[in-house]
Amino acid sequence: MNKATQLSPLRKTTRHEDAVSLATEQAEHFGIDTHSEFGQSLIELATTLYTANHHTHDLWAITLDGLSDLDRNDRIAWFNAKRFLSFQLAKILDNLQNPMRATYKSIATKNGHFASKGAYPIFDNVAAIFSASPVITRTATYLFACTEWVEDAFNGREPLHDIYSRLLNPTSISLANHIVDIEAGDMADQYLAWNFNSGMAAIDGLLSHLLGREDIVLASRNIYGGSYQLLQDWYRKSSNLDIAVEWVDGYGADDFAQAMDAAANTYADRIKAGRKIYVYLESPCNPHGFVLDVAGISRATHERGWTLIADTTVGTPFLHPVLKRADPMERPDFVIHSYTKELAGSGTTTAGVVIGRNEDMFMPKGDSATVTSPNGNARTVNWDETLFWNVYYIKGAFLDADKAFEVLNGMKTYELRVIQKTINTLALARILNLHPDINVSCPALPESPNYPLMKNNMRLGLPAALFTIDMEGSANRSPIEPSVFKQFFDMLEPAIGMQVSLGQTNTVALCPAMTTHSELTADALSRAGIKPTTLRIAVGLEDPRMFVAHMQQTAEITIDLEHNDFSSQFPSPDQIDEIYRKTYLDVQQQFVEDLPSYSTLLQ
């Protein structure tokens, strides 16, 4: 858009470009006598605004070009100088409210049903710009400036105008911008996010955007049961999209590379007909918390020119920052989060997000862009091939303002929560692993086959707050009777919540075979390592020793009746205290030592 005419109500049709002519034309457009005292005053102010807009663009360009070369002191000075300009511009707008309000009263208040119009929001919303938290924008519709600006808004060329809250809402946009900053860091300018009303809505929105009839999906075996059902029972159904779904049992890049080559051979006819292969991962995965080599699998996917989707809900951007890899070959094409879990953290709302590269997420109507793919090949993306126009604009799954505000509030503390939960997870896994009748599946244990991938892919080699246990016995120990296990599980309240979901402040547990993964067949459950007594533990913020104590006491009145030595096999109180104390200090020390030095902060 021409910056000289950007503020004009006739921005699409005007032939003027200098500030005075544009301001005069603006006054005439709204029926103002340009020779009157009011007209002259209006034109002078408008001329100043056109000139100020030009200088704002100059400042924008200077900032983008020179920011990286500034030292920290200059960046602080630049930020605060521009921050104060924002207050000055807002003050001008605030000063404009009084004459507007007076004129509005002279027109509208004589209406016999004036109250039904409600307060005219433009008079009182200016101060909300400076709310210390994003404002909850509870509205379905918005005020528009003029016809040509509205037209631009519907074409995606005027970001000031949110058309309708089914599509865009300032609170939700604030959240989308924030998650991109957290997820991508220094590379945030390369990515956009769209928020959805749940994690599953985000997954379905992305899959419905990408998948065409008879495409192929390679998916990691251990994914959330709802995701499994969506792929296996909806997209794979011949009456829907007849997608071919191949499940990959491994966690490493080599495992997936072999599966990719096998799929390319199996579905050669489909590929020859123009069908595409997509790779879908969940890492750390549900329910065991095992970690996939997302970077290596991304590289293998991009070497073949395919697209990779990664659901990293369980790991969070803090522990599993998959978009901060320097090499674009090692970054997923799309990242999904269920905000419902660790990011919001309190279990009071459902929400989800899809993050992708700018060109794949949005561009104005009619535009196209030729971009470089991660593998270095050029590709052209048209506006109607972006997630926004292809799915989002049509389906209306946008996250509402109240939910967005809850997630934003929760994200303020998620890093602190994740660190404490990591400590609790390590302590619980280590303590329970010492019991001979409890089989622990947790990548944080050195004997776990997933341990090397967890150490190499997670920040500081720390696990997410999710793992499983079962009581199916071992070579030397008998399994716990299913009926006894069920009685034991039913009595874990109140120390542990018998709840669906994860990422809450409290520890919750469930049996995946009966709940989150009940859609899987017996064979699929077996392949996923989910047994009848598999208990998924989503670790909370409580002292984990409390949970162990409750387990032991519950076992005394349930399991011990059939297996009389079960409760006595827990580690001793001194052992448990020492494990927790050492784990707490070790993790906190790792975290502190990983923080940037003071010298770095001064740079």
Coordinates of C-alpha atoms in Angstrom, one line a residue:
M1 CA 0.0 0.0 0.0
N2 CA 1.2 3.5 -0.9
K3 CA 2.3 5.0 2.5
A4 CA 1.4 8.5 1.2
T5 CA -2.3 7.6 0.6
Q6 CA -2.6 4.9 3.4
L7 CA -4.6 7.3 5.6
S8 CA -6.9 8.5 2.9
P9 CA -10.6 7.4 2.9
L10 CA -10.1 7.3 -0.9
R11 CA -6.8 5.4 -0.7
K12 CA -7.8 3.2 -3.6
T13 CA -9.1 5.9 -5.9
T14 CA -7.3 9.2 -5.1
R15 CA -4.9 10.8 -7.5
H16 CA -3.2 12.9 -4.8
E17 CA -0.1 12.1 -2.9
D18 CA 1.0 15.3 -1.1
A19 CA -0.3 15.8 2.5
V20 CA -2.2 19.1 1.9
S21 CA -4.1 17.8 -1.1
L22 CA -5.0 14.5 0.6
A23 CA -6.2 16.4 3.7
T24 CA -8.3 18.8 1.6
E25 CA -9.8 15.9 -0.5
Q26 CA -10.6 14.1 2.8
A27 CA -12.6 17.1 4.1
E28 CA -14.5 17.4 0.9
H29 CA -15.3 13.7 0.9
F30 CA -17.1 14.1 4.3
G31 CA -19.0 17.2 3.1
I32 CA -16.9 19.8 4.9
D33 CA -16.6 23.4 3.7
T34 CA -12.9 23.7 3.2
H35 CA -12.9 27.5 3.5
S36 CA -14.7 27.5 6.9
E37 CA -12.9 27.9 10.2
F38 CA -13.8 24.3 11.0
G39 CA -12.7 23.1 7.6
Q40 CA -9.3 24.8 7.8
S41 CA -8.7 23.4 11.3
L42 CA -9.6 19.9 10.2
I43 CA -7.4 20.1 7.1
E44 CA -4.4 21.3 9.2
L45 CA -4.8 18.4 11.6
A46 CA -5.2 15.9 8.8
T47 CA -2.2 17.3 7.0
T48 CA -0.1 16.8 10.2
L49 CA -1.4 13.2 10.4
Y50 CA -0.5 12.4 6.8
T51 CA 3.0 13.8 7.4
A52 CA 3.3 11.9 10.7
N53 CA 2.3 8.6 9.0
H54 CA 5.1 9.2 6.4
H55 CA 7.6 9.7 9.2
T56 CA 6.3 6.6 11.1
H57 CA 7.1 4.5 8.1
D58 CA 10.6 6.0 7.9
L59 CA 11.1 5.2 11.6
W60 CA 9.9 1.6 10.9
A61 CA 12.4 1.2 8.1
I62 CA 15.3 2.6 10.1
T63 CA 14.4 0.3 13.0
L64 CA 14.3 -2.8 10.8
D65 CA 17.6 -1.9 9.1
G66 CA 19.6 -0.8 12.1
L67 CA 18.3 -2.7 15.2
S68 CA 20.7 -5.6 14.9
D69 CA 23.7 -3.2 14.9
L70 CA 22.7 -1.3 18.0
D71 CA 24.2 -2.1 21.4
R72 CA 21.8 -2.8 24.3
N73 CA 21.9 0.8 25.7
D74 CA 20.8 2.2 22.3
R75 CA 18.0 -0.4 22.0
I76 CA 16.7 0.6 25.4
A77 CA 16.8 4.2 24.4
W78 CA 15.1 3.6 21.0
F79 CA 12.3 1.5 22.6
N80 CA 11.4 4.0 25.3
A81 CA 11.5 6.9 22.9
K82 CA 9.1 5.1 20.6
R83 CA 7.0 3.9 23.6
F84 CA 6.5 7.6 24.6
L85 CA 5.5 8.5 21.0
S86 CA 2.7 5.9 21.4
F87 CA 1.4 7.8 24.4
Q88 CA 1.6 11.1 22.5
L89 CA -0.4 9.7 19.6
A90 CA -2.9 8.3 22.0
K91 CA -3.2 11.6 23.7
I92 CA -4.0 13.3 20.5
L93 CA -6.7 10.8 19.9
D94 CA -7.9 11.3 23.4
N95 CA -8.1 15.1 22.9
L96 CA -10.2 14.4 19.8
Q97 CA -12.8 12.5 21.8
N98 CA -14.4 15.6 23.5
P99 CA -15.4 17.4 20.3
M100 CA -16.5 14.1 18.9
R101 CA -18.6 13.3 21.9
A102 CA -20.3 16.7 21.9
T103 CA -21.2 16.3 18.2
Y104 CA -22.5 12.8 18.8
K105 CA -24.7 13.9 21.6
S106 CA -26.2 16.6 19.5
I107 CA -27.2 14.0 16.9
A108 CA -28.0 10.8 18.7
T109 CA -29.4 11.5 22.2
K110 CA -32.8 12.8 20.9
N111 CA -33.6 9.3 19.8
G112 CA -36.4 7.9 21.9
H113 CA -34.6 4.5 22.1
F114 CA -31.1 6.0 22.5
A115 CA -30.1 3.5 25.3
S116 CA -30.5 0.6 22.8
K117 CA -27.5 1.9 20.9
G118 CA -25.3 1.4 23.9
A119 CA -22.2 3.4 24.7
Y120 CA -20.3 4.6 21.6
P121 CA -17.0 2.8 22.3
I122 CA -14.6 5.0 20.4
F123 CA -15.0 7.6 23.1
D124 CA -13.7 5.5 26.0
N125 CA -11.4 2.9 24.4
V126 CA -8.3 5.0 24.0
A127 CA -7.0 4.4 27.5
A128 CA -7.4 0.6 27.0
I129 CA -4.5 0.8 24.6
F130 CA -2.3 1.0 27.7
S131 CA -3.8 -1.8 29.7
A132 CA -1.0 -3.7 31.4
S133 CA -2.7 -6.9 30.2
P134 CA -4.3 -7.4 26.7
V135 CA -7.9 -6.2 26.8
I136 CA -10.6 -8.8 26.6
T137 CA -12.3 -7.7 23.4
R138 CA -15.9 -9.0 24.0
T139 CA -17.5 -8.0 20.7
A140 CA -18.8 -9.8 17.6
T141 CA -18.4 -6.8 15.3
Y142 CA -16.2 -3.7 14.9
L143 CA -16.4 -0.1 13.9
F144 CA -15.1 0.6 10.4
A145 CA -13.4 3.8 9.1
C146 CA -14.8 4.1 5.6
T147 CA -15.8 2.0 2.6
E148 CA -12.4 1.6 1.0
W149 CA -10.8 0.6 4.2
V150 CA -13.5 -2.0 4.8
E151 CA -12.8 -3.3 1.3
D152 CA -9.2 -3.6 2.0
A153 CA -9.9 -5.4 5.3
F154 CA -12.0 -8.0 3.6
N155 CA -9.1 -8.5 1.2
G156 CA -6.6 -8.9 4.0
R157 CA -4.9 -5.6 3.4
E158 CA -6.0 -3.5 6.4
P159 CA -4.9 -5.1 9.7
L160 CA -6.3 -2.3 11.7
H161 CA -9.9 -3.5 10.9
D162 CA -10.9 -6.8 12.5
I163 CA -13.9 -7.8 10.4
Y164 CA -15.7 -10.1 12.7
S165 CA -14.7 -12.0 15.9
R166 CA -15.3 -15.3 14.2
L167 CA -12.2 -14.4 12.2
L168 CA -10.1 -12.0 14.1
N169 CA -10.2 -10.6 17.6
P170 CA -7.5 -8.4 19.2
T171 CA -7.1 -10.5 22.4
S172 CA -6.6 -13.7 20.4
I173 CA -4.2 -11.9 18.0
S174 CA -2.2 -10.8 21.0
L175 CA -2.0 -14.5 22.1
A176 CA -1.0 -15.6 18.6
N177 CA 1.8 -13.1 18.4
H178 CA 3.0 -14.1 21.9
I179 CA 3.2 -17.8 21.2
V180 CA 5.2 -17.2 18.0
D181 CA 7.7 -15.1 20.0
I182 CA 8.0 -17.8 22.6
E183 CA 8.2 -20.7 20.2
A184 CA 10.4 -19.2 17.5
G185 CA 12.5 -16.7 19.4
D186 CA 14.9 -14.7 17.2
M187 CA 13.2 -16.3 14.1
A188 CA 9.7 -15.2 15.1
D189 CA 9.5 -12.8 12.1
Q190 CA 9.3 -15.9 9.9
Y191 CA 6.2 -17.4 11.5
L192 CA 2.5 -16.7 12.1
A193 CA 0.0 -18.5 14.3
W194 CA -3.8 -19.0 14.2
N195 CA -5.6 -19.9 17.4
F196 CA -8.4 -22.4 17.6
N197 CA -11.1 -23.3 20.2
S198 CA -9.3 -26.5 21.2
G199 CA -6.2 -28.5 20.5
M200 CA -8.2 -31.0 18.4
A201 CA -9.8 -28.1 16.4
A202 CA -6.2 -27.0 15.6
I203 CA -5.2 -30.4 14.5
D204 CA -8.3 -30.9 12.4
G205 CA -8.0 -27.4 10.9
L206 CA -4.5 -28.0 9.8
L207 CA -5.1 -31.5 8.4
S208 CA -8.2 -30.3 6.5
H209 CA -6.0 -27.5 5.1
L210 CA -3.2 -29.8 3.9
L211 CA -4.8 -33.1 3.0
G212 CA -6.3 -33.9 -0.3
R213 CA -8.1 -37.0 -1.3
E214 CA -5.9 -40.1 -1.3
D215 CA -2.9 -38.4 0.2
I216 CA -0.7 -40.4 2.6
V217 CA 0.1 -39.7 6.3
L218 CA 3.0 -41.2 8.1
A219 CA 2.2 -40.8 11.8
S220 CA 4.2 -41.7 14.9
R221 CA 2.5 -44.7 16.7
N222 CA 2.2 -43.0 20.1
I223 CA -0.1 -40.0 19.7
Y224 CA -3.1 -38.8 21.6
G225 CA -6.1 -41.1 21.1
G226 CA -8.3 -38.3 19.7
S227 CA -5.6 -37.6 17.0
Y228 CA -5.4 -41.3 16.3
Q229 CA -9.2 -41.5 15.9
L230 CA -9.3 -38.4 13.6
L231 CA -6.7 -39.9 11.2
Q232 CA -7.8 -43.5 11.4
D233 CA -11.6 -43.2 11.6
W234 CA -12.3 -40.0 9.7
Y235 CA -9.6 -39.1 7.2
R236 CA -8.9 -42.7 6.3
K237 CA -12.6 -43.5 5.7
S238 CA -13.2 -43.9 1.9
S239 CA -16.4 -41.9 2.0
N240 CA -14.4 -39.0 3.4
L241 CA -10.9 -38.4 2.0
D242 CA -9.6 -42.0 1.8
I243 CA -6.3 -41.0 3.3
A244 CA -3.7 -43.8 3.6
V245 CA -2.3 -43.8 7.2
E246 CA 0.9 -45.6 8.0
W247 CA 1.9 -45.9 11.7
V248 CA 5.6 -45.7 12.6
D249 CA 6.7 -47.6 15.7
G250 CA 10.2 -46.0 16.2
Y251 CA 11.3 -42.7 17.6
G252 CA 14.5 -41.9 15.7
A253 CA 15.2 -40.4 12.3
D254 CA 16.4 -43.7 10.8
D255 CA 13.1 -45.4 11.8
F256 CA 11.2 -42.7 10.0
A257 CA 13.5 -42.6 7.0
Q258 CA 12.9 -46.3 6.5
A259 CA 9.2 -45.9 6.9
M260 CA 9.2 -43.0 4.4
D261 CA 11.0 -45.0 1.8
A262 CA 8.6 -47.9 2.3
A263 CA 5.6 -45.6 2.0
A264 CA 6.9 -44.0 -1.2
N265 CA 7.2 -47.5 -2.6
T266 CA 3.9 -48.8 -1.3
Y267 CA 2.0 -45.7 -2.6
A268 CA 4.0 -45.1 -5.8
D269 CA 0.8 -45.1 -7.9
R270 CA -0.8 -42.5 -5.7
I271 CA 2.3 -40.3 -5.7
K272 CA 2.5 -40.6 -9.5
A273 CA -1.1 -39.4 -9.7
G274 CA -0.1 -36.3 -7.7
R275 CA -0.9 -37.3 -4.2
K276 CA 1.4 -36.1 -1.4
I277 CA 3.0 -37.6 1.7
Y278 CA 2.8 -35.8 5.1
V279 CA 4.6 -36.8 8.3
Y280 CA 2.7 -36.3 11.6
L281 CA 4.6 -36.4 14.9
E282 CA 3.8 -36.0 18.6
S283 CA 6.8 -35.3 20.8
P284 CA 7.0 -36.0 23.7
C285 CA 4.3 -38.5 22.9
N286 CA 1.1 -39.5 24.7
P287 CA 0.9 -41.5 27.0
H288 CA 4.5 -42.5 27.8
G289 CA 6.2 -39.2 27.3
F290 CA 8.8 -40.6 24.9
V291 CA 10.7 -38.1 22.8
L292 CA 11.1 -38.2 19.0
D293 CA 14.1 -36.9 17.1
V294 CA 12.1 -34.1 15.7
A295 CA 15.1 -32.4 14.1
G296 CA 16.4 -35.5 12.4
I297 CA 12.9 -36.6 11.2
S298 CA 12.3 -33.0 9.9
R299 CA 15.6 -33.2 7.9
A300 CA 14.6 -36.6 6.5
T301 CA 11.2 -35.3 5.6
H302 CA 12.5 -32.2 3.9
E303 CA 15.1 -34.1 1.9
R304 CA 12.2 -35.8 0.2
G305 CA 10.4 -32.5 -0.3
W306 CA 7.5 -33.5 2.0
T307 CA 5.8 -31.6 4.9
L308 CA 6.1 -32.3 8.6
I309 CA 3.6 -31.5 11.3
A310 CA 4.7 -31.7 15.0
D311 CA 2.4 -31.6 18.0
T312 CA 4.7 -30.5 20.8
T313 CA 2.0 -29.8 23.4
V314 CA 3.5 -32.1 26.1
G315 CA 7.0 -30.7 25.9
T316 CA 6.1 -27.0 25.5
P317 CA 8.3 -24.5 23.8
F318 CA 10.4 -24.3 27.0
L319 CA 11.5 -27.9 27.1
H320 CA 11.2 -28.8 23.4
P321 CA 11.9 -25.6 21.3
V322 CA 11.6 -27.2 17.9
L323 CA 11.4 -24.0 15.9
K324 CA 14.6 -22.5 17.3
R325 CA 16.9 -24.8 15.4
A326 CA 19.3 -22.7 13.3
D327 CA 19.0 -25.0 10.2
P328 CA 15.5 -24.8 8.6
M329 CA 15.8 -28.4 7.5
E330 CA 15.6 -29.4 11.1
R331 CA 12.4 -27.4 11.9
P332 CA 8.9 -28.7 11.4
D333 CA 6.7 -27.0 8.8
F334 CA 3.9 -26.7 11.3
V335 CA 3.8 -26.9 15.1
I336 CA 0.6 -27.6 17.1
H337 CA -0.1 -26.9 20.7
S338 CA -3.1 -27.6 22.8
Y339 CA -3.1 -24.4 25.0
T340 CA -5.5 -26.4 27.3
K341 CA -2.5 -28.2 28.8
E342 CA 0.7 -26.8 30.2
L343 CA 0.6 -23.3 28.6
A344 CA -2.7 -22.3 30.2
G345 CA -2.0 -24.6 33.1
S346 CA -5.1 -24.3 35.2
G347 CA -7.5 -26.6 33.4
T348 CA -10.1 -23.8 33.1
T349 CA -10.3 -23.5 29.3
T350 CA -9.8 -25.3 26.0
A351 CA -7.8 -23.8 23.2
G352 CA -5.3 -24.7 20.5
V353 CA -2.9 -23.2 18.0
V354 CA -1.1 -23.9 14.7
I355 CA 2.2 -22.1 14.0
G356 CA 3.7 -22.1 10.5
R357 CA 5.8 -20.0 8.2
N358 CA 4.4 -16.7 7.1
E359 CA 3.8 -17.6 3.5
D360 CA 1.9 -20.8 4.5
M361 CA -0.3 -19.0 7.0
F362 CA -1.5 -15.8 5.4
M363 CA -1.2 -13.3 2.5
P364 CA -3.6 -10.7 1.1
K365 CA -6.1 -11.8 -1.5
G366 CA -4.7 -12.0 -5.0
D367 CA -1.1 -12.1 -3.9
S368 CA 1.4 -14.9 -4.4
A369 CA 5.0 -15.4 -3.2
T370 CA 7.9 -17.4 -4.5
V371 CA 9.8 -18.7 -1.4
T372 CA 12.6 -21.0 -0.6
S373 CA 11.7 -24.3 0.9
P374 CA 13.8 -25.8 3.8
N375 CA 15.6 -28.0 1.2
G376 CA 16.6 -25.0 -0.9
N377 CA 14.1 -25.5 -3.7
A378 CA 11.9 -22.6 -4.8
R379 CA 8.1 -22.9 -4.6
T380 CA 5.2 -20.5 -5.3
V381 CA 2.4 -20.1 -2.8
N382 CA -0.8 -18.4 -3.8
W383 CA -3.0 -16.5 -1.3
D384 CA -5.8 -19.1 -1.4
E385 CA -3.3 -21.8 -0.5
T386 CA -2.7 -20.3 3.0
L387 CA -4.2 -21.7 6.1
F388 CA -6.2 -18.5 6.7
W389 CA -8.1 -18.3 3.5
N390 CA -8.3 -22.0 2.8
V391 CA -9.7 -23.1 6.1
Y392 CA -9.7 -20.5 8.9
Y393 CA -11.7 -17.8 7.1
I394 CA -14.3 -20.3 6.0
K395 CA -14.7 -22.5 9.1
G396 CA -14.8 -19.9 11.8
A397 CA -12.9 -21.8 14.5
F398 CA -11.2 -18.7 15.9
L399 CA -10.5 -18.6 19.6
D400 CA -12.7 -16.1 21.5
A401 CA -11.4 -13.3 23.6
D402 CA -12.1 -14.7 27.1
K403 CA -10.3 -18.0 26.3
A404 CA -7.4 -16.2 24.8
F405 CA -7.1 -14.0 27.9
E406 CA -7.1 -17.1 30.2
V407 CA -4.3 -18.6 28.1
L408 CA -2.3 -15.4 28.1
N409 CA -2.5 -15.2 31.9
G410 CA -1.5 -18.8 32.3
M411 CA 1.5 -18.4 30.0
K412 CA 3.1 -15.9 32.4
T413 CA 4.0 -18.6 34.7
Y414 CA 4.3 -21.7 32.5
E415 CA 8.2 -21.8 32.6
L416 CA 8.2 -21.8 36.4
R417 CA 5.6 -24.5 36.5
V418 CA 7.4 -26.7 33.9
I419 CA 10.6 -26.6 35.9
Q420 CA 8.9 -27.7 39.1
K421 CA 6.9 -30.4 37.3
T422 CA 10.2 -31.7 35.7
I423 CA 11.6 -32.1 39.2
N424 CA 8.5 -33.9 40.4
T425 CA 8.5 -36.2 37.3
L426 CA 12.1 -37.2 37.8
A427 CA 11.6 -37.8 41.5
L428 CA 8.4 -39.9 41.0
A429 CA 9.8 -42.0 38.2
R430 CA 13.0 -42.7 40.1
I431 CA 11.1 -43.6 43.3
L432 CA 8.5 -45.8 41.6
N433 CA 11.1 -47.5 39.5
L434 CA 12.6 -49.0 42.7
H435 CA 9.4 -51.0 43.3
P436 CA 9.8 -54.5 41.8
D437 CA 6.1 -54.7 40.9
I438 CA 5.8 -51.3 39.2
N439 CA 7.0 -51.1 35.6
V440 CA 7.9 -47.5 34.8
S441 CA 8.0 -46.2 31.2
C442 CA 9.7 -42.8 31.4
P443 CA 12.4 -41.6 29.1
A444 CA 14.2 -39.9 32.0
L445 CA 15.4 -43.3 33.3
P446 CA 18.8 -44.3 31.9
E447 CA 17.6 -47.8 31.2
S448 CA 14.8 -46.5 29.0
P449 CA 15.4 -47.1 25.2
N450 CA 14.2 -43.6 24.7
Y451 CA 16.7 -42.0 27.1
P452 CA 19.3 -41.0 24.5
L453 CA 16.7 -39.2 22.3
M454 CA 15.3 -37.5 25.4
K455 CA 18.8 -36.3 26.5
N456 CA 19.6 -35.1 22.9
N457 CA 16.3 -33.4 22.0
M458 CA 14.9 -31.9 25.2
R459 CA 16.3 -28.7 26.8
L460 CA 18.9 -29.7 29.5
G461 CA 17.9 -33.3 28.7
L462 CA 14.9 -33.0 31.0
P463 CA 11.6 -34.9 30.6
A464 CA 8.2 -33.6 30.2
A465 CA 5.7 -34.1 33.0
L466 CA 4.2 -37.3 31.6
F467 CA 5.0 -40.9 32.0
T468 CA 3.3 -44.3 32.5
I469 CA 3.4 -47.2 34.9
D470 CA 1.9 -50.6 34.8
M471 CA 1.6 -53.6 37.1
E472 CA 1.7 -56.3 34.5
G473 CA 4.5 -58.2 36.2
S474 CA 8.0 -59.1 35.0
A475 CA 10.1 -62.1 34.6
N476 CA 10.4 -62.8 38.3
R477 CA 7.2 -61.1 39.6
S478 CA 3.5 -62.0 39.1
P479 CA 1.1 -59.3 37.6
I480 CA -1.3 -57.6 39.8
E481 CA -4.9 -58.9 39.4
P482 CA -6.9 -56.5 37.1
S483 CA -9.8 -56.3 39.6
V484 CA -7.3 -55.5 42.4
F485 CA -5.6 -52.9 40.3
K486 CA -9.0 -51.3 39.5
Q487 CA -9.8 -51.1 43.2
F488 CA -6.4 -49.6 43.9
F489 CA -6.8 -47.0 41.1
D490 CA -10.3 -46.0 42.3
M491 CA -8.9 -45.1 45.7
L492 CA -6.0 -42.8 44.5
E493 CA -8.2 -39.7 45.1
P494 CA -7.7 -37.2 46.7
A495 CA -3.9 -37.3 46.3
I496 CA -4.2 -37.6 42.6
G497 CA -7.1 -36.5 40.4
M498 CA -8.9 -39.1 38.3
Q499 CA -9.2 -36.7 35.4
V500 CA -8.8 -36.6 31.6
S501 CA -6.2 -34.2 30.2
L502 CA -2.8 -33.2 31.4
G503 CA -0.8 -30.0 32.2
Q504 CA -2.9 -29.0 35.2
T505 CA -1.5 -27.6 38.5
N506 CA -2.5 -30.9 40.2
T507 CA -1.3 -34.4 39.4
V508 CA -3.8 -36.4 37.4
A509 CA -3.9 -40.0 36.3
L510 CA -6.0 -42.2 34.1
C511 CA -5.9 -45.6 32.3
P512 CA -5.4 -44.8 28.6
A513 CA -6.9 -48.1 27.5
M514 CA -10.2 -47.2 29.1
T515 CA -10.2 -43.4 28.3
T516 CA -8.0 -41.3 26.0
H517 CA -6.9 -44.3 23.8
S518 CA -10.1 -46.3 24.1
E519 CA -10.7 -45.8 20.4
L520 CA -7.7 -48.0 19.6
T521 CA -8.2 -51.7 18.8
A522 CA -6.6 -54.3 21.1
D523 CA -3.8 -54.8 18.5
A524 CA -3.2 -51.0 18.2
L525 CA -3.1 -50.7 22.0
S526 CA -0.5 -53.5 22.2
R527 CA 1.6 -51.9 19.5
A528 CA 1.5 -48.6 21.4
G529 CA 2.7 -50.3 24.6
I530 CA -0.6 -49.6 26.4
K531 CA -1.6 -52.4 28.7
P532 CA -4.8 -52.9 30.7
T533 CA -3.1 -51.6 33.9
T534 CA -1.1 -48.9 32.2
L535 CA -1.6 -45.8 34.3
R536 CA -0.7 -42.4 32.7
I537 CA 0.5 -40.0 35.2
A538 CA 0.4 -36.3 34.3
V539 CA 2.5 -34.7 37.0
G540 CA 1.4 -31.6 38.8
L541 CA 3.0 -29.1 41.2
E542 CA 2.4 -30.9 44.5
D543 CA 5.2 -32.5 46.5
P544 CA 5.5 -35.9 44.7
R545 CA 6.2 -37.7 48.0
M546 CA 2.6 -37.0 49.0
F547 CA 1.5 -39.0 46.0
V548 CA 3.9 -41.9 46.8
A549 CA 2.7 -42.0 50.4
H550 CA -0.9 -42.1 49.3
M551 CA -0.1 -44.9 46.8
Q552 CA 1.6 -46.9 49.5
Q553 CA -1.2 -46.5 52.0
T554 CA -3.8 -47.3 49.3
A555 CA -1.9 -50.4 48.4
E556 CA -2.1 -51.6 52.0
I557 CA -5.9 -51.7 51.9
T558 CA -6.3 -53.0 48.3
I559 CA -3.3 -54.7 46.6
D560 CA -1.9 -56.2 49.8
L561 CA -5.1 -58.3 50.2
E562 CA -4.1 -60.4 47.2
H563 CA -0.3 -59.6 47.0
N564 CA 0.7 -59.3 50.6
D565 CA 4.1 -57.8 50.1
F566 CA 3.3 -55.1 47.6
S567 CA 3.2 -52.0 49.9
S568 CA 6.3 -53.1 51.8
Q569 CA 8.3 -53.0 48.5
F570 CA 8.3 -49.2 48.3
P571 CA 11.7 -47.5 49.0
S572 CA 12.3 -46.5 52.6
P573 CA 11.3 -43.0 53.8
D574 CA 14.9 -41.9 53.9
Q575 CA 15.5 -43.1 50.4
I576 CA 12.5 -41.3 49.1
D577 CA 13.5 -38.0 50.9
E578 CA 17.0 -38.3 49.5
I579 CA 15.8 -38.9 45.9
Y580 CA 13.5 -35.9 46.0
R581 CA 16.1 -33.6 47.6
K582 CA 18.9 -34.6 45.2
T583 CA 16.6 -34.3 42.2
Y584 CA 15.3 -30.9 43.2
L585 CA 18.8 -29.5 43.7
D586 CA 20.3 -31.1 40.5
V587 CA 17.5 -29.7 38.2
Q588 CA 17.6 -26.3 39.7
Q589 CA 21.3 -26.2 39.4
Q590 CA 21.1 -27.3 35.7
F591 CA 18.6 -24.6 35.1
V592 CA 20.5 -21.8 36.8
E593 CA 23.7 -22.8 35.0
D594 CA 21.9 -22.7 31.6
L595 CA 20.7 -19.2 32.1
P596 CA 22.6 -16.5 30.2
S597 CA 25.4 -14.8 32.1
Y598 CA 25.2 -11.3 33.3
S599 CA 27.7 -10.2 30.7
T600 CA 25.4 -11.6 28.0
L601 CA 22.5 -9.7 29.5
L602 CA 24.5 -6.5 29.1
Q603 CA 25.0 -7.1 25.4

